[in-house]
Tab-separated table of C-alpha atoms and ligand atoms in Angstrom:
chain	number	residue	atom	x	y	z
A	151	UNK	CA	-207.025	86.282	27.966
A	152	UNK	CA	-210.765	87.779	27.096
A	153	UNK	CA	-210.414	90.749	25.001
A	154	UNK	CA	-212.470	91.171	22.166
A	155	UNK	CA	-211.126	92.496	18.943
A	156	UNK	CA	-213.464	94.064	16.684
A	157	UNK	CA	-212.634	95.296	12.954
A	158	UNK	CA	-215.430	98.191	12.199
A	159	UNK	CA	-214.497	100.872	9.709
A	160	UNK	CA	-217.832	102.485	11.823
A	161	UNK	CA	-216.310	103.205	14.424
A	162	UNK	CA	-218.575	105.623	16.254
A	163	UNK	CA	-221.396	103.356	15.745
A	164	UNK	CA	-219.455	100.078	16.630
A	165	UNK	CA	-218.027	102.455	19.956
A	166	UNK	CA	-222.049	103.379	20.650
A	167	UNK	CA	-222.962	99.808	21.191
A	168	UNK	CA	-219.833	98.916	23.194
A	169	UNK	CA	-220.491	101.734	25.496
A	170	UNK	CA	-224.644	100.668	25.373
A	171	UNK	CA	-223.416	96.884	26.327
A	172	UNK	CA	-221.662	97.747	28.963
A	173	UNK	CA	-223.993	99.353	31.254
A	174	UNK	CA	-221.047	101.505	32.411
A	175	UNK	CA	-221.380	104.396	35.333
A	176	UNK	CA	-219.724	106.519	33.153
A	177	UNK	CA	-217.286	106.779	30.333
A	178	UNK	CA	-213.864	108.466	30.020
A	179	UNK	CA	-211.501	108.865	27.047
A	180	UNK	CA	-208.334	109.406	27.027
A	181	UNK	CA	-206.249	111.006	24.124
A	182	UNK	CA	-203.537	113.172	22.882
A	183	UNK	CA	-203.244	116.859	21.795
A	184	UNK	CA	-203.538	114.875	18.138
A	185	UNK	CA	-206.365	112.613	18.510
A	186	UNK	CA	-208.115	114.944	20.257
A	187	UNK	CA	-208.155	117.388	17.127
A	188	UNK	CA	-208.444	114.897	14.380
A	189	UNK	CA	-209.984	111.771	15.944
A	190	UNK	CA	-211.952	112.633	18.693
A	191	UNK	CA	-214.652	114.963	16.469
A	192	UNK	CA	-215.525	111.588	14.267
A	193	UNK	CA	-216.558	110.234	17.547
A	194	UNK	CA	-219.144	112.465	18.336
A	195	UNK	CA	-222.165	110.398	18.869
A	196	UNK	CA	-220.387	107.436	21.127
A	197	UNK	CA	-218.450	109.662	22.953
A	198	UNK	CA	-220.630	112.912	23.133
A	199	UNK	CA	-221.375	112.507	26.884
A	200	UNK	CA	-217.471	111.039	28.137
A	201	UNK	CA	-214.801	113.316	30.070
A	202	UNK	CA	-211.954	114.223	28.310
A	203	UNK	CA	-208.744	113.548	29.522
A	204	UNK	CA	-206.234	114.780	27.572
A	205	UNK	CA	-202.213	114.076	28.009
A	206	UNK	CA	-199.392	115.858	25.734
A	207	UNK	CA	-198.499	113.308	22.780
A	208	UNK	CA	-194.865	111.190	22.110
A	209	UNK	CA	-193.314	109.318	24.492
A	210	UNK	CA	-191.414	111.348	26.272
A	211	UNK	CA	-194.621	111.850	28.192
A	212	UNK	CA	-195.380	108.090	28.645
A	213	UNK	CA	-194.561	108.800	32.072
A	214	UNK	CA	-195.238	108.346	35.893
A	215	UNK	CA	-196.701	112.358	35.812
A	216	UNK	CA	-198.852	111.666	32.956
A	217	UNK	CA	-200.262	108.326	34.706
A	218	UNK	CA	-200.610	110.195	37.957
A	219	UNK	CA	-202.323	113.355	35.488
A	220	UNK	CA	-204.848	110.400	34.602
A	221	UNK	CA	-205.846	109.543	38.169
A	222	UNK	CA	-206.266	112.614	38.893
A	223	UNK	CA	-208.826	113.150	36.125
A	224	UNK	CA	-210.767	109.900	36.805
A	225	UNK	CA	-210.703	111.068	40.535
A	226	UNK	CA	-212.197	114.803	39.637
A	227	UNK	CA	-214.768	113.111	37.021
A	228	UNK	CA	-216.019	111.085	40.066
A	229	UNK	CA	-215.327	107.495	37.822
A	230	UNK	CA	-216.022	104.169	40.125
A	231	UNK	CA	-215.350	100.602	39.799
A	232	UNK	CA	-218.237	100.551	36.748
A	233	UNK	CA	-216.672	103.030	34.582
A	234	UNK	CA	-214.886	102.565	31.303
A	235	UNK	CA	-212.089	104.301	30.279
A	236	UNK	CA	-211.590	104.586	26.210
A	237	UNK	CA	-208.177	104.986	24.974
A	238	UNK	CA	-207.534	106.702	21.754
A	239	UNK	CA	-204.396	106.999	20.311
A	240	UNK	CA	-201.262	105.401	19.470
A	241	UNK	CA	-199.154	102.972	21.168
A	242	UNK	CA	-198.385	105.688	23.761
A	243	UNK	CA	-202.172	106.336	24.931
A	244	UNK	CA	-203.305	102.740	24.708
A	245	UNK	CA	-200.212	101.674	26.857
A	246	UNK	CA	-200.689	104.188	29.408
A	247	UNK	CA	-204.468	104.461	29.428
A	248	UNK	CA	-204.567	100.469	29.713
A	249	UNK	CA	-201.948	100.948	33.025
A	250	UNK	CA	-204.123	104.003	34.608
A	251	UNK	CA	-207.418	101.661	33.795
A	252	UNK	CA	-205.568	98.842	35.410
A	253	UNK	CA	-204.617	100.467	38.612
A	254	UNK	CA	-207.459	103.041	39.210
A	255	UNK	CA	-209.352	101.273	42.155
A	256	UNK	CA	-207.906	98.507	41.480
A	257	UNK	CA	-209.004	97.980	37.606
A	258	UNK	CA	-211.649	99.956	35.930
A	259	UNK	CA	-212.600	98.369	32.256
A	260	UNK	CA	-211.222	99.904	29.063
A	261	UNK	CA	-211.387	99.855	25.695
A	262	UNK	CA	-208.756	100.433	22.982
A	263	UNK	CA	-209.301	102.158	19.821
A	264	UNK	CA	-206.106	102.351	18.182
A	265	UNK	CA	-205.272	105.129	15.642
A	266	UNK	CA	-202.307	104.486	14.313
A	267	UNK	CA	-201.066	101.163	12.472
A	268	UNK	CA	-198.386	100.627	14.945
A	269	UNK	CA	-201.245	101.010	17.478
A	270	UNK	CA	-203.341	97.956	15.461
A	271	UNK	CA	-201.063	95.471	14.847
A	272	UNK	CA	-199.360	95.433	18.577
A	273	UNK	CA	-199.387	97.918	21.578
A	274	UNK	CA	-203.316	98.016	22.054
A	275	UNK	CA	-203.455	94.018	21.664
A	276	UNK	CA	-202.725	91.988	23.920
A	277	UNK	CA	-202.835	92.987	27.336
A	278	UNK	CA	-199.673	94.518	28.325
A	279	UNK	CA	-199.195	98.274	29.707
A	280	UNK	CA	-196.903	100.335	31.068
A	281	UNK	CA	-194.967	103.343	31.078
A	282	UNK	CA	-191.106	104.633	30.685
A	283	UNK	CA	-189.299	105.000	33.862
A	284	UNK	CA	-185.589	105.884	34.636
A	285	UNK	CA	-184.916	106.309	30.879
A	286	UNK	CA	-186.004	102.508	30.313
A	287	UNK	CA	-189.102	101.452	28.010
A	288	UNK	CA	-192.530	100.144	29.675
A	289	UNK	CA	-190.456	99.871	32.652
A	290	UNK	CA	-193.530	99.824	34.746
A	291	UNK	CA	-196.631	98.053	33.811
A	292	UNK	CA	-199.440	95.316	33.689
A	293	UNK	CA	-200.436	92.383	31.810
A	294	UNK	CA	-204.590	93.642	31.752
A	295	UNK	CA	-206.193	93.193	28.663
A	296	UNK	CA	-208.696	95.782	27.083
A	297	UNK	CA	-212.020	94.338	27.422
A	298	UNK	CA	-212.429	95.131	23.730
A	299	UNK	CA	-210.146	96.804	20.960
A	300	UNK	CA	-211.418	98.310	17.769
A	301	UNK	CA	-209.449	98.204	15.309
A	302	UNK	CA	-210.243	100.510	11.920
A	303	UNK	CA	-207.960	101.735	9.226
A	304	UNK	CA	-210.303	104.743	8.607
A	305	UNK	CA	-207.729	106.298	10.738
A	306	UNK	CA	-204.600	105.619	8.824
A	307	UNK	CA	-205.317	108.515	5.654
A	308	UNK	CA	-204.043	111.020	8.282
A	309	UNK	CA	-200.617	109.803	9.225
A	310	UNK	CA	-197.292	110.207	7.623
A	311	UNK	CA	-195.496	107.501	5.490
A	312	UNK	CA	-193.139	107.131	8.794
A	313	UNK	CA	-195.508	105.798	10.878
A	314	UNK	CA	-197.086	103.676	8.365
A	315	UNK	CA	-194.141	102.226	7.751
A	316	UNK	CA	-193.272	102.369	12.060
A	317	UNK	CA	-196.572	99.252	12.177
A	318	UNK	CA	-195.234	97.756	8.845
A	319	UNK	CA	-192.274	96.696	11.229
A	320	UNK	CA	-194.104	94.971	13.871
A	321	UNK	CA	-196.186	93.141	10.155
A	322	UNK	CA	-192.525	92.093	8.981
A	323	UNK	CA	-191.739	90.694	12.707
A	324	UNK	CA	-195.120	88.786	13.118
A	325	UNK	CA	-194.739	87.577	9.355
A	326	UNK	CA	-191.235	86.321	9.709
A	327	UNK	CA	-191.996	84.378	12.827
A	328	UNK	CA	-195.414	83.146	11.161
A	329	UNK	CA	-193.715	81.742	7.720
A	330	UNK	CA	-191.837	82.428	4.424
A	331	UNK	CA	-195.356	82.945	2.658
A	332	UNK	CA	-196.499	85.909	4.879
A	333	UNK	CA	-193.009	87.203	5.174
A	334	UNK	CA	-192.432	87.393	1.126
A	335	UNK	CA	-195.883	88.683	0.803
A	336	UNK	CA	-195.125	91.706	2.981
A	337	UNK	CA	-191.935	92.108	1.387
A	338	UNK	CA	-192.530	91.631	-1.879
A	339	UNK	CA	-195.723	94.682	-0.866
A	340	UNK	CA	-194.262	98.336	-2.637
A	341	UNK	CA	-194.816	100.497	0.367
A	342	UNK	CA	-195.281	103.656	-1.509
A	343	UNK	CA	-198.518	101.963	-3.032
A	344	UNK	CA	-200.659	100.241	-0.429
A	345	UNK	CA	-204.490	100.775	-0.478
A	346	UNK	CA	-206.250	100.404	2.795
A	347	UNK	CA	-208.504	96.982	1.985
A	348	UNK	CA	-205.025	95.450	1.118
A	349	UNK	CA	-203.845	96.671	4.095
A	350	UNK	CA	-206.836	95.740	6.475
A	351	UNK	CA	-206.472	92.330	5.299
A	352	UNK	CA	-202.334	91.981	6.172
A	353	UNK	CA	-203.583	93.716	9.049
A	354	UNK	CA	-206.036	91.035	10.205
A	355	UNK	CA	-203.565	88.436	9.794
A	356	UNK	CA	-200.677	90.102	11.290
A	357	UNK	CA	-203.184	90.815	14.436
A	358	UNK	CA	-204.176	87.004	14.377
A	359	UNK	CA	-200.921	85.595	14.521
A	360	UNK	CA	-200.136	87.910	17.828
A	361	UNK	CA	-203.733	86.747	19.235
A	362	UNK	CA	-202.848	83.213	18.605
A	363	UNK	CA	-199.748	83.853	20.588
A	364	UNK	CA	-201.162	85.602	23.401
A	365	UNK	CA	-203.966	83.508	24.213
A	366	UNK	CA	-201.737	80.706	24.707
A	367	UNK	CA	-198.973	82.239	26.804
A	368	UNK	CA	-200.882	85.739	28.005
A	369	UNK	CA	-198.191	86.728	30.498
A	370	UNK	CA	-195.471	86.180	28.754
A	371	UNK	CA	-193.804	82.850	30.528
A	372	UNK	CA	-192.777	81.341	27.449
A	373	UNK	CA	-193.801	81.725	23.717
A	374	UNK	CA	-194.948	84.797	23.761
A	375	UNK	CA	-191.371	86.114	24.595
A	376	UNK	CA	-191.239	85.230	20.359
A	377	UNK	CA	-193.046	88.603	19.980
A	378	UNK	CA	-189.762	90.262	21.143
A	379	UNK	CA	-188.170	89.111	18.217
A	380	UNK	CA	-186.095	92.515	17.104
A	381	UNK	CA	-186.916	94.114	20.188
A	382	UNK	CA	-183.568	93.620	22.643
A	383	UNK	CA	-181.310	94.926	20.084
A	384	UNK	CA	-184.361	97.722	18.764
A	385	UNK	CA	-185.028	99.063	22.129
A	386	UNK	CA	-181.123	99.579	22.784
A	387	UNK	CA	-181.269	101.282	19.543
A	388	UNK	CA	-184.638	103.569	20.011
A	389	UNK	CA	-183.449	104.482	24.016
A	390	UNK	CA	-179.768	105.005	22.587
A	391	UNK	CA	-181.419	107.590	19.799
A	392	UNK	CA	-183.713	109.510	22.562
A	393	UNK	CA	-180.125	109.984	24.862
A	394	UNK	CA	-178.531	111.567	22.144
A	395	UNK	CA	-181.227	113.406	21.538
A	396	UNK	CA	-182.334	112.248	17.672
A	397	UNK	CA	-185.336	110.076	18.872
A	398	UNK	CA	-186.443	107.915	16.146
A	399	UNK	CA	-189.901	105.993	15.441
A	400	UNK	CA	-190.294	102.370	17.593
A	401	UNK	CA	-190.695	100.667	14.513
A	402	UNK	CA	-187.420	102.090	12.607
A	403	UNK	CA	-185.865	100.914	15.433
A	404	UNK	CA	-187.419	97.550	15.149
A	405	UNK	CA	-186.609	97.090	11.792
A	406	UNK	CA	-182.908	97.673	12.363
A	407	UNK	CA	-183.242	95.194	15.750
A	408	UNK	CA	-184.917	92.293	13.442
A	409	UNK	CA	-181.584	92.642	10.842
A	410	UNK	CA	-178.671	92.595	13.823
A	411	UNK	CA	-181.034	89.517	15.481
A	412	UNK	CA	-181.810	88.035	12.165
A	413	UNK	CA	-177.901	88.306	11.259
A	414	UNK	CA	-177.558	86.435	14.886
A	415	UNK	CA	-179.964	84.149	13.778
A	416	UNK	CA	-177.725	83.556	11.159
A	417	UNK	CA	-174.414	83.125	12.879
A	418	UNK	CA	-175.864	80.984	15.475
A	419	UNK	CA	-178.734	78.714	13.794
A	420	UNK	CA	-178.308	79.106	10.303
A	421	UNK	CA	-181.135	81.099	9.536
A	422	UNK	CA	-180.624	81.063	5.727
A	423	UNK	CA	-178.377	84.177	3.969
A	424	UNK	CA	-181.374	84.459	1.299
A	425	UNK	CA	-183.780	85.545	3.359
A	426	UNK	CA	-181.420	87.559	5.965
A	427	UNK	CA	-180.457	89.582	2.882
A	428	UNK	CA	-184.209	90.142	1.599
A	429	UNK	CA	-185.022	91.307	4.974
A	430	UNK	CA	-181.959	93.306	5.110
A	431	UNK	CA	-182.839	95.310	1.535
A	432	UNK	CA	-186.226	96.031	2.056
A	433	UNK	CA	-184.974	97.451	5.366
A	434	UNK	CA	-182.473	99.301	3.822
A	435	UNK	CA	-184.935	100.984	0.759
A	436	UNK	CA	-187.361	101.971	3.381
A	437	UNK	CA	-186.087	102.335	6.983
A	438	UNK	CA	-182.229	103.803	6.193
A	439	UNK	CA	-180.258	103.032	9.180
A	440	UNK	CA	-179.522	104.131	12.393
A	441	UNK	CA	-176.873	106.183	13.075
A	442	UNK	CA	-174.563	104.341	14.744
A	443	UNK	CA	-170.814	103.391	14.880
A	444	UNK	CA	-168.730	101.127	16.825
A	445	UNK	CA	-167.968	103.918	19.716
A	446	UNK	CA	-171.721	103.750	20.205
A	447	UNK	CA	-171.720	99.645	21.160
A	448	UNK	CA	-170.478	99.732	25.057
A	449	UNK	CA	-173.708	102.009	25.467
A	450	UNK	CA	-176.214	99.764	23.379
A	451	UNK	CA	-174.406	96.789	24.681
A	452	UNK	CA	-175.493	98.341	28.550
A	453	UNK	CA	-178.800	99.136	27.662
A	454	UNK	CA	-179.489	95.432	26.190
A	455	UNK	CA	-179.012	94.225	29.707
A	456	UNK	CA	-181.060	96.135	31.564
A	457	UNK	CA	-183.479	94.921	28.687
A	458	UNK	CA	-186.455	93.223	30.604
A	459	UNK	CA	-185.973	90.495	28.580
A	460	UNK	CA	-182.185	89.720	30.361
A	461	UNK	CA	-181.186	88.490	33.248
A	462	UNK	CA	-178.587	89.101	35.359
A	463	UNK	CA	-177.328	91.254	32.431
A	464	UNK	CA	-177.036	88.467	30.206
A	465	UNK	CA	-178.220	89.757	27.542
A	466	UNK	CA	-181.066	87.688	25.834
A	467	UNK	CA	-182.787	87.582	22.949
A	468	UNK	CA	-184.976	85.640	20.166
A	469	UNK	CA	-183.927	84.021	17.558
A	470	UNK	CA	-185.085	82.235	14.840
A	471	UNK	CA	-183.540	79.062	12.875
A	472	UNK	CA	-185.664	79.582	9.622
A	473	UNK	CA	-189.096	81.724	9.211
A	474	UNK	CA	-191.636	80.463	11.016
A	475	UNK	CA	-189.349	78.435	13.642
A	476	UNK	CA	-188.646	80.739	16.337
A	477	UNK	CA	-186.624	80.001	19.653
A	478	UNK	CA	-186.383	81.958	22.706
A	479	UNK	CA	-183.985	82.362	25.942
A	480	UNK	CA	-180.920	82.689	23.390
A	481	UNK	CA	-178.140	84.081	25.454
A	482	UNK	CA	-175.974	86.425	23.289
A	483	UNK	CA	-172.402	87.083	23.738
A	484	UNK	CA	-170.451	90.400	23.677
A	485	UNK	CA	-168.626	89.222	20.845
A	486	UNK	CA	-171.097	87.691	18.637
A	487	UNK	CA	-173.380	90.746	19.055
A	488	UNK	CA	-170.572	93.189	18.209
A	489	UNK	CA	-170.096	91.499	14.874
A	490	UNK	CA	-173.534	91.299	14.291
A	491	UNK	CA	-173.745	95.462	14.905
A	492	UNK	CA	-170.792	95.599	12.150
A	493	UNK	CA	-172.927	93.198	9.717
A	494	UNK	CA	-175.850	95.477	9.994
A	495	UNK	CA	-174.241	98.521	8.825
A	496	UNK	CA	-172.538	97.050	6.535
A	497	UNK	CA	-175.919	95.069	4.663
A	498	UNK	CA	-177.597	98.508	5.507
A	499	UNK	CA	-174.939	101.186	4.383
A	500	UNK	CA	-173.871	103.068	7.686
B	823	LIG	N1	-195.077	93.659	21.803
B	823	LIG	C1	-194.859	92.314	22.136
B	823	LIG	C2	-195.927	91.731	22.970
B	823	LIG	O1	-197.010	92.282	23.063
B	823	LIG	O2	-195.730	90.703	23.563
């Protein structure tokens, strides 16, 4: 997979000679009603000549009218083969922009400039895209890289403690599937008190471990299905909260997914109790818990197996036997996962 990630803290300047390398037709970016007030204006010099596309921000609008609201603007703006396509924003814009990039005459380059942690550490690496469809997340999509991603925390003062801590979830799952060192480090880290250089550097290695994984398995055929680690039983969880209409952050819901599959991990490998419970607690102190009881498990239970991740509505997830020692393809039963919902509310306090 070629995609070049870049850490710049000037990221105008760093954009300029991107753009300048490039020897592009022209240049498009892409960004939300947010970025477009607060990020776009420190990009004035790189982006002073591009065609603003703008799309309305969360992601309930990470959808087939806001794709087809993006061809339509790289139509109108007369873009070709040769032109780039920037994507700033979250994990919404970089995962749509990346798809409308990928399809527009059959793939037009782009870059990613995430602005939002969650952004960094995992939506705008890596190569996949997509978009919701039928009430199911990144339904539709591509594996197409960015050709480069530039990734700065100068963008971080601006966001709320929520979606800090919405990346620091995707950190904790790249950590725990790294090794006990990282993941202690990260929990041990008081969340309240993080400065940006000690985040940058988590940051770098958090981004390093998901490279390392990428590069060897780029469309997901094998190890990279390790990244979903928290993410069968935390998508059930985030689409279950949208349908009854209290949406929560991705990466709330992926802290809640890594406890019920780390308490799976536990009932069916032996992950050791010590370090389900120290994952458990730091979840508890900073993510709460979602609210739901055991009337709400037929639905999650249905929405884990239409989970791209299962198969013939088995429903599948990772596991892990110990930090660091990951193993995929685990076929979970009704049963097992019901008691593992009841285990997570009770470690978390439902
Ligand atoms: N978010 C998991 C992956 O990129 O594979």
């Amino acid at each position: 997979m070629s995609q070049h990630i870049i850490y710049s803290n000037q990221v105008d300047a760093t954009l300029s000679a991107v753009i300048e390398g490039g020897n592009y037709h022209n240049v498009a970016v892409l960004v939300d009603q947010n970025t477009r007030q607060h990020v776009l204006p420190m990009l004035a010099s790189s982006l002073e000549k591009a065609m603003v596309i703008e799309i309305p921000a969360g992601d309930e609008h990470k959808t087939l009218n806001s794709l087809i609201s993006v061809w339509e603007a790289l139509e109108s703006c007369g873009a070709t083969r040769q032109s780039l396509l920037v994507n700033l924003g979250g994990g919404m814009v970089t995962d749509l922009g990346g798809l409308a990039a990928a399809t527009f005459k059959r793939g037009i380059a782009c870059v990613n400039v995430p602005t939002t942690l969650l952004g960094a550490v995992d939506a705008a690496v890596g190569g996949k895209t997509g978009i919701n469809f039928m009430g199911l997340k990144n339904e539709i999509g591509t594996f197409a890289p960015a050709r480069h991603v530039i990734i700065s925390t100068c963008f971080f003062s601006t966001l709320r403690h929520e979606d800090i801590l919405s990346g620091y979830a995707e950190m904790l799952k790249h950590a725990i599937l790294n090794s006990c060192h990282e993941f202690t480090a990260l929990l041990d880290q008081d969340l309240n008190a993080t400065d940006s250089d000690h985040l940058l550097e988590r940051l770098k290695a958090s981004v390093k471990l998901k490279e390392d994984i990428v590069n060897k398995d780029p469309t997901e055929q094998g190890l990279r299905k390790a990244l979903n680690l928290g993410h069968t039983v935390g998508h059930a969880l985030e689409s279950h909260a949208l349908e009854t209409g209290s949406p929560v952050a991705h990466g709330y819901a992926v802290a809640w997914g890594l406890v019920v599959e780390t308490v799976l991990s536990h009932m069916i490998l032996g992950f050791p109790s010590d370090d389900l419970y120290a994952l458990a607690s730091f979840v508890k102190q900073n993510y709460g818990a979602p609210s739901v009881t055991c009337e709400h498990y037929d639905r999650l239970i249905a929405l884990m197996r239409h989970d791209k991740k299962s198969a013939a509505g088995e429903i599948n997830c990772t596991l892990l036997r110990q930090c660091g020692e990951p193993t995929i393809n685990n076929k979970i039963d009704v049963d097992s996962l019901q008691s593992a919902l009841d285990i997570m509310r009770d470690l978390l306090g439902v």
